[in-house]
GROMACS .gro file of C-alpha atoms in nm:
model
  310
    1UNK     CA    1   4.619   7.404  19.288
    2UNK     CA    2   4.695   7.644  18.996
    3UNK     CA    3   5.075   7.667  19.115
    4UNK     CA    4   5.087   7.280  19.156
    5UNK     CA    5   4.943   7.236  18.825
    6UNK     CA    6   5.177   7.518  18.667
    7UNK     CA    7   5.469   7.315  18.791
    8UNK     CA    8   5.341   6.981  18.654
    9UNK     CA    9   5.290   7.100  18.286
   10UNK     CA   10   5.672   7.277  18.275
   11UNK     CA   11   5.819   6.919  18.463
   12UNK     CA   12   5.595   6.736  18.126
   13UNK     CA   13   5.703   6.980  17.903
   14UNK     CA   14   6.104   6.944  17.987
   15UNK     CA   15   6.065   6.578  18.014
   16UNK     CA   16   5.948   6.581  17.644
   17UNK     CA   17   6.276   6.714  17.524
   18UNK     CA   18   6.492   6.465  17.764
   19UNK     CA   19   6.650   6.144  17.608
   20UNK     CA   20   6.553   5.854  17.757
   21UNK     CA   21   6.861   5.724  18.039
   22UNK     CA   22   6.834   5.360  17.843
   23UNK     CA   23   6.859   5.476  17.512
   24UNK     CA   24   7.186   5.689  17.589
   25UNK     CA   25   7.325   5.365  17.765
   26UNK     CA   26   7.258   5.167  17.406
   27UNK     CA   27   7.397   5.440  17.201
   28UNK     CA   28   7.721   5.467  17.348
   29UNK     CA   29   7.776   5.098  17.368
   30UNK     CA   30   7.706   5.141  17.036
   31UNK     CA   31   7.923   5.441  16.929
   32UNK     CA   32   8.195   5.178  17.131
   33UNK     CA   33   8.113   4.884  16.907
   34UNK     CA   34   8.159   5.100  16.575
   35UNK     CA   35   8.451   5.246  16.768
   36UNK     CA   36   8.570   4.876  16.743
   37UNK     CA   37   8.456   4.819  16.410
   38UNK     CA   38   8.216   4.595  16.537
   39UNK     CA   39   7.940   4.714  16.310
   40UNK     CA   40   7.653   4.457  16.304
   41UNK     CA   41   7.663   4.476  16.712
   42UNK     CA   42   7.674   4.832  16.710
   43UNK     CA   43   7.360   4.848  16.470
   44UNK     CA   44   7.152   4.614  16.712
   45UNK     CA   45   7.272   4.849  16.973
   46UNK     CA   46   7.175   5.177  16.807
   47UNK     CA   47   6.834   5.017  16.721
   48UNK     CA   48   6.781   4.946  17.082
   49UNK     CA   49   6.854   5.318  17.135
   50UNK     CA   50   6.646   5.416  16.904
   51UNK     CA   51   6.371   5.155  17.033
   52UNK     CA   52   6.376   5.385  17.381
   53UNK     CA   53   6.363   5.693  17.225
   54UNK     CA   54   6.211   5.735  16.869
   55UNK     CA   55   6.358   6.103  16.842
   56UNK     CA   56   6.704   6.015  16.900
   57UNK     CA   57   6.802   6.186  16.632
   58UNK     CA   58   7.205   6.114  16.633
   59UNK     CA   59   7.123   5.732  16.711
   60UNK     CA   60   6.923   5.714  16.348
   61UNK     CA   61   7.215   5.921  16.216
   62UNK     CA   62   7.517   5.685  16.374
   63UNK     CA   63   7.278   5.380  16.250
   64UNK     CA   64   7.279   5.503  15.896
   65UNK     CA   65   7.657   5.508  15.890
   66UNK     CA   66   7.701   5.215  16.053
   67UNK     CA   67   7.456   5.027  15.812
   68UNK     CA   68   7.678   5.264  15.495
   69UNK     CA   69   8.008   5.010  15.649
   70UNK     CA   70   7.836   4.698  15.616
   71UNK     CA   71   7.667   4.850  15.239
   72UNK     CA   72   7.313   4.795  15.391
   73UNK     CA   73   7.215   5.116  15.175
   74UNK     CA   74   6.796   5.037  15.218
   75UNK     CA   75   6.854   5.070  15.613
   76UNK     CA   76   7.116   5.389  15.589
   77UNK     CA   77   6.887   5.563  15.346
   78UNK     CA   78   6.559   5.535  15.544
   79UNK     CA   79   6.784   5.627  15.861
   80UNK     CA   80   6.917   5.978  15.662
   81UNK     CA   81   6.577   6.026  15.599
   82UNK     CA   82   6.484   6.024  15.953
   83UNK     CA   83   6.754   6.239  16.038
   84UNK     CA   84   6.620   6.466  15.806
   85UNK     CA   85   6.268   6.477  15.885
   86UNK     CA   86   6.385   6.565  16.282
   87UNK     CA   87   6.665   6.834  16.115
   88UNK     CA   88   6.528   6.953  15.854
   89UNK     CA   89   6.819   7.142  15.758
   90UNK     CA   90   7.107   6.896  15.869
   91UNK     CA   91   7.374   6.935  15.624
   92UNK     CA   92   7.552   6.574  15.716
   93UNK     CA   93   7.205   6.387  15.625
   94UNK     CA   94   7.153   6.569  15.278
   95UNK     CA   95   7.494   6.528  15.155
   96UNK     CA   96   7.456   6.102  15.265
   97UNK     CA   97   7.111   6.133  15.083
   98UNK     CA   98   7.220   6.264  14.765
   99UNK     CA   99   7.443   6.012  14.712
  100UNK     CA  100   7.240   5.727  14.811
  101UNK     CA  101   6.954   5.920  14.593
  102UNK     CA  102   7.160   5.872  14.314
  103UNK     CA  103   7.314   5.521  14.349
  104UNK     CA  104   6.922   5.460  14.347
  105UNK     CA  105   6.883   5.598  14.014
  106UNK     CA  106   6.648   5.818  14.161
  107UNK     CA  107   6.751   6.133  13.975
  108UNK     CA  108   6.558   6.374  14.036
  109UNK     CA  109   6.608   6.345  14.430
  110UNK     CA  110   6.955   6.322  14.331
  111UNK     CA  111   6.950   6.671  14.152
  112UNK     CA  112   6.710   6.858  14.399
  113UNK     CA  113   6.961   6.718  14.713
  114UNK     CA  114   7.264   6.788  14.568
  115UNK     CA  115   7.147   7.156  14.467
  116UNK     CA  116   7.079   7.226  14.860
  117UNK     CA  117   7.422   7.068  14.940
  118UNK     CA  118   7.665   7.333  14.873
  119UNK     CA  119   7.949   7.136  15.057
  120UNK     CA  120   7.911   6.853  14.859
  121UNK     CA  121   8.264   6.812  14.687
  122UNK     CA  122   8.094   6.564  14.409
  123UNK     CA  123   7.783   6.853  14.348
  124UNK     CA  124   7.842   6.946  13.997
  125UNK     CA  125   7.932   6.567  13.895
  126UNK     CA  126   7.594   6.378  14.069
  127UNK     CA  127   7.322   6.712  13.904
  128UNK     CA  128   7.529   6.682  13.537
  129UNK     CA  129   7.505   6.292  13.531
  130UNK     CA  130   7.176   6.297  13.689
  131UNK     CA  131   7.046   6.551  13.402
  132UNK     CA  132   7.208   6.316  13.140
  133UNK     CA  133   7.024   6.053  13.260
  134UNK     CA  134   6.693   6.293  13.252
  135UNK     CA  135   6.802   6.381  12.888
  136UNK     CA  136   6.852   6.705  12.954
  137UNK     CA  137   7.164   6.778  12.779
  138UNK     CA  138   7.189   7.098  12.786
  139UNK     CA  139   7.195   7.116  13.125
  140UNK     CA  140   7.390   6.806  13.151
  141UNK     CA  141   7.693   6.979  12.990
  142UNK     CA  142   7.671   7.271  13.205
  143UNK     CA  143   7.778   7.055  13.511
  144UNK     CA  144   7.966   6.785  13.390
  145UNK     CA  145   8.240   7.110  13.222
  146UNK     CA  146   8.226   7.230  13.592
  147UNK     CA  147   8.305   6.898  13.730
  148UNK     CA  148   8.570   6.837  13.509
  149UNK     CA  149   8.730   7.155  13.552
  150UNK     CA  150   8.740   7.078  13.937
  151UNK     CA  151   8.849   6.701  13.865
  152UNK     CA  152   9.025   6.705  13.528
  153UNK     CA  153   9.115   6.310  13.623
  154UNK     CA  154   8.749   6.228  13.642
  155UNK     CA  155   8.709   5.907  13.348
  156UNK     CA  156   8.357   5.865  13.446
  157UNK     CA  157   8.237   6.224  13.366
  158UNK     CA  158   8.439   6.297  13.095
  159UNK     CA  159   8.298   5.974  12.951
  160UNK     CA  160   7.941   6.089  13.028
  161UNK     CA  161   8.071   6.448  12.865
  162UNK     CA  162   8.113   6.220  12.507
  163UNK     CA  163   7.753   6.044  12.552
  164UNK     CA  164   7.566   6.331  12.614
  165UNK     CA  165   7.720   6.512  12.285
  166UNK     CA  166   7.678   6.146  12.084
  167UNK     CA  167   7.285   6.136  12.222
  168UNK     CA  168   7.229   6.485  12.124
  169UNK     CA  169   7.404   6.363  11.786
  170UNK     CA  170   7.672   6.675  11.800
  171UNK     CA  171   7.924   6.368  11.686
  172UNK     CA  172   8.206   6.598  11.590
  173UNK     CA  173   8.232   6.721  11.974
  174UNK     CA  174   8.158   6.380  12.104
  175UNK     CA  175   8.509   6.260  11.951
  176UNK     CA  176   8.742   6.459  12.158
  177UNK     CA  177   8.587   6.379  12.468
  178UNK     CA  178   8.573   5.998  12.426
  179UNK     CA  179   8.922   6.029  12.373
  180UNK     CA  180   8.994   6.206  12.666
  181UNK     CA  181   8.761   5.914  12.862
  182UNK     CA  182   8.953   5.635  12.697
  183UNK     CA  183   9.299   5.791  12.788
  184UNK     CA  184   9.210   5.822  13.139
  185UNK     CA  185   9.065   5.497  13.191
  186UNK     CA  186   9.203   5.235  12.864
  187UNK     CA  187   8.988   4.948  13.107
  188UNK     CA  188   8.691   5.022  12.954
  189UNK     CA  189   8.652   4.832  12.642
  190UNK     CA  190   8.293   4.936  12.532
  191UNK     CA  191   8.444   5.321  12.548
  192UNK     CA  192   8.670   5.210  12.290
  193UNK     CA  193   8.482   5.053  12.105
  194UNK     CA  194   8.227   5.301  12.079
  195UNK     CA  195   8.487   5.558  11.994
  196UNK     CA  196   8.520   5.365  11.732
  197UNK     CA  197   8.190   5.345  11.606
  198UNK     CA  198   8.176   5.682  11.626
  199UNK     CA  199   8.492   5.736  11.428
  200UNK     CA  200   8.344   5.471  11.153
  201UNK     CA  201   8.017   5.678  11.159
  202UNK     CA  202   8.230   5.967  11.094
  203UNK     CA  203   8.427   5.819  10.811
  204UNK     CA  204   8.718   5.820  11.002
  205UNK     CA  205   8.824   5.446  10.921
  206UNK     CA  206   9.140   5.457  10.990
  207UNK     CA  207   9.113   5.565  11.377
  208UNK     CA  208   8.796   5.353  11.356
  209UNK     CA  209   8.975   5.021  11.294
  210UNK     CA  210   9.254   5.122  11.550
  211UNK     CA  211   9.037   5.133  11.818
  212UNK     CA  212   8.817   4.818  11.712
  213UNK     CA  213   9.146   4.667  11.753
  214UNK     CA  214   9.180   4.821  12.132
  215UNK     CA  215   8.854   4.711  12.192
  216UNK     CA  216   8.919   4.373  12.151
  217UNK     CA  217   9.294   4.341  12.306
  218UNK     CA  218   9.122   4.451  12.593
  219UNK     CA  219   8.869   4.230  12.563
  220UNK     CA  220   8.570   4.326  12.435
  221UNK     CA  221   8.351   4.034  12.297
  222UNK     CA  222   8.444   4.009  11.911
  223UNK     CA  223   8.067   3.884  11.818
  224UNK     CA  224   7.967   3.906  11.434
  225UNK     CA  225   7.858   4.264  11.411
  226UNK     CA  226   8.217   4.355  11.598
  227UNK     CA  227   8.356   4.150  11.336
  228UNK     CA  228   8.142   4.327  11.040
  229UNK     CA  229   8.218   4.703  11.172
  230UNK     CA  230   8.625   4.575  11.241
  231UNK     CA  231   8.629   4.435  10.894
  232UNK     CA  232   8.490   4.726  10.669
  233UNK     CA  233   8.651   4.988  10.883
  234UNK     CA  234   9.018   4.768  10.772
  235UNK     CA  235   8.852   4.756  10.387
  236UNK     CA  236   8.781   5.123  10.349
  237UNK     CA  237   9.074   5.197  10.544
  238UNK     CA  238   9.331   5.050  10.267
  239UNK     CA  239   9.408   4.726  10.487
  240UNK     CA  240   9.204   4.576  10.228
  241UNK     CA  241   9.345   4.201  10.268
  242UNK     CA  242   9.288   4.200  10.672
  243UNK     CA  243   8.963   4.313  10.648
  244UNK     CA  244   8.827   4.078  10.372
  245UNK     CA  245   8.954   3.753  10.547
  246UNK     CA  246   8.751   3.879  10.874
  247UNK     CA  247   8.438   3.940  10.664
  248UNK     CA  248   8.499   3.639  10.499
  249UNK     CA  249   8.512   3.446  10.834
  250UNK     CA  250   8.181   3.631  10.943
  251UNK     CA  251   8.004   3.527  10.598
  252UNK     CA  252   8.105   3.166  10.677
  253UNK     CA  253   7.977   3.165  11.019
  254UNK     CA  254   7.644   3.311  10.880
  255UNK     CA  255   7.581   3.060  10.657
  256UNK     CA  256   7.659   3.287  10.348
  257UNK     CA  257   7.422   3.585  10.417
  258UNK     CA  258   7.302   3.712  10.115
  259UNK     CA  259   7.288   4.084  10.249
  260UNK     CA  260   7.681   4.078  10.385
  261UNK     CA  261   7.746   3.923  10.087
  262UNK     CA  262   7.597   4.218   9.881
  263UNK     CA  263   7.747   4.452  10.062
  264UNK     CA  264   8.102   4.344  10.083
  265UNK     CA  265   8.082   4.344   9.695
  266UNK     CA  266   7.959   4.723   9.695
  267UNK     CA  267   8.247   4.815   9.908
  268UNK     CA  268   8.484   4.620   9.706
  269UNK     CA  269   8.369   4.836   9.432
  270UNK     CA  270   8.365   5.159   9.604
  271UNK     CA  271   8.763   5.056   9.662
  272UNK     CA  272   8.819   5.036   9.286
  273UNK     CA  273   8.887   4.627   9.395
  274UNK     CA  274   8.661   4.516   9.103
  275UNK     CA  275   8.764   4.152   9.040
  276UNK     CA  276   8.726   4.106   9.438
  277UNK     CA  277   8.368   4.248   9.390
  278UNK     CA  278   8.355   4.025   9.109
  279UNK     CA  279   8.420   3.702   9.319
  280UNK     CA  280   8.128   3.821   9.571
  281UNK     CA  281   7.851   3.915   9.243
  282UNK     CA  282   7.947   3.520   9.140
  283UNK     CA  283   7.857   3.368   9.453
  284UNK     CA  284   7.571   3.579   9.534
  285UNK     CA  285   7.455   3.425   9.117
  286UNK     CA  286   7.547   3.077   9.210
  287UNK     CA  287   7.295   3.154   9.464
  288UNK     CA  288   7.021   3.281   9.240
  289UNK     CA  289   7.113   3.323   8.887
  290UNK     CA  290   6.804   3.583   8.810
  291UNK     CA  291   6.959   3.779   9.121
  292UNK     CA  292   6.919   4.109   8.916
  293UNK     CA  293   7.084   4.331   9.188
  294UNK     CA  294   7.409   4.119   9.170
  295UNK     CA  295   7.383   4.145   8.784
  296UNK     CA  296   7.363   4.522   8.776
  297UNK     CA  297   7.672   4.517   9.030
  298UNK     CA  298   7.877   4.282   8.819
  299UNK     CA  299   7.834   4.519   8.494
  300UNK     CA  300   7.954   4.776   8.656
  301UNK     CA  301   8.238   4.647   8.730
  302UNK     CA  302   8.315   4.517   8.420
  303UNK     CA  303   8.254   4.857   8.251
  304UNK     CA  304   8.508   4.971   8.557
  305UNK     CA  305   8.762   4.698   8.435
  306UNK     CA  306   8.708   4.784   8.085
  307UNK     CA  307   8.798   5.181   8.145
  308UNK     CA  308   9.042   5.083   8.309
  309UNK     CA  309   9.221   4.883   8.079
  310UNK     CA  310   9.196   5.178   7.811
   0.00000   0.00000   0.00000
């Protein structure tokens, strides 16, 4: 009886570690159908498969890349997962995970995947802009350089190179990087245009206004603030004409806003262009004539004029 039984538990104990005859049948008719590029059959196959046998571990792994072909990422993700949790090690199932883990926005699964996945051509790229996303900047720059240096073509991280220095406010170092992003990849309008926000920021108006006009010939939506930023960028720049007939547009269209209004006649002063400050300190009187603010700003001007005519 001891024998018998002896023989039993090892025939159990094999049996365990066998894959079910029907579940082999459905996987390979549906490795066939993905073969074919049949991929919603072969996923109804593979989940029969798995339906046989629950640790068919290459069925939940040909599933989840199946599911990546028809961009079902919820079904390839909890798939790589169970691949994972049966291989705890399997190298194929991290390096699908931390990408899905980070087209997720789920960072820090992103970072901790990626930093087991030494294979993983992308590493450096998915931990930097995963950090950036964390706010950890310092670290952030770490990887993104290394990616870079492996990918010098890479628009995406270079861009992400120029945030992290802007959101750290190291502005100066931001510059050449956003240039570097905008000459790899001109598509992107809001890198221009926040190039040249930076460069305005920077008092560089000049480079400012030439990239508010890139931003817009490639199409970036010319609302009033665009406008407002375009327009003094072209004023303190010297293109004093262009820029006052697109505030002046913007003033219209905002019913005469006291504020603009003000400030277009401090920057018309700043430019030594006192009887154009003069025009703005009369309208913003016609407005209120006790407006003591305009008062003060047409003085000065007039003292300005005054000097100037000695």
């Amino acid at each position: 009886m001891k024998i018998f039984l002896s023989v039993l538990s090892l025939s159990l104990a094999s049996s365990a570690f066998a894959i079910d005859d029907s579940a082999v049948h459905y996987y390979n008719k549906g490795m066939a159908e993905k073969e074919a590029k049949r991929f919603l059959t072969s996923h109804q196959y593979f989940t029969k498969a798995i339906g046989f046998d629950g640790n068919y571990t290459e069925a939940y792994r040909e599933d989840a890349k199946v599911a990546l072909q028809m961009r079902k990422t919820d079904i390839a993700l909890r798939q790589f997962e169970t691949v994972l949790k049966q291989k705890p090690n399997d190298a194929d199932a991290i390096s699908h995970l931390t990408e899905l883990y980070f087209n997720y926005r789920q960072y820090g699964k992103a970072v901790e995947f990626a930093k087991k996945c030494a294979s993983c051509e992308n590493r450096d790229r998915i931990i930097g802009m995963s950090l950036y996303e964390q706010e950890d900047y310092a670290q952030a720059l770490t990887y993104l350089k290394a990616a870079i240096a492996k990918n010098p073509a890479d628009a995406v991280a270079t861009y992400t190179i120029a945030r992290t220095y802007l959101d750290a406010q190291d502005y100066k170092n931001a510059v050449p990087f956003y240039n570097k992003a905008v000459d790899l990849d001109p598509s992107h309008n809001n890198w221009i245009y926040e190039l040249g926000l930076l460069q305005y920021n920077l008092n560089d108006f000049k480079n400012a206004a030439v990239n508010f006009e890139k931003a817009k010939e490639n199409g970036y939506v010319t609302s009033n603030d665009f406008k407002e930023n375009y327009a003094f960028a072209l004023i303190y720049s010297g293109q004093i004409d262009k820029g006052e007939a697109l505030i002046n547009d913007v003033i219209t269209k905002k019913m005469g806003n006291k504020d603009l209004i003000r400030s277009v006649a401090t920057t018309m002063y700043e430019q030594k262009q006192y009887d154009r400050s003069l025009i703005y300190c009369q309208r913003l009187l016609e407005a209120d004539a006790k407006d003591g603010k305009a008062l003060y700003q047409a003085g000065l001007n007039f003292i300005k004029k005054g000097d100037k005519a000695k």
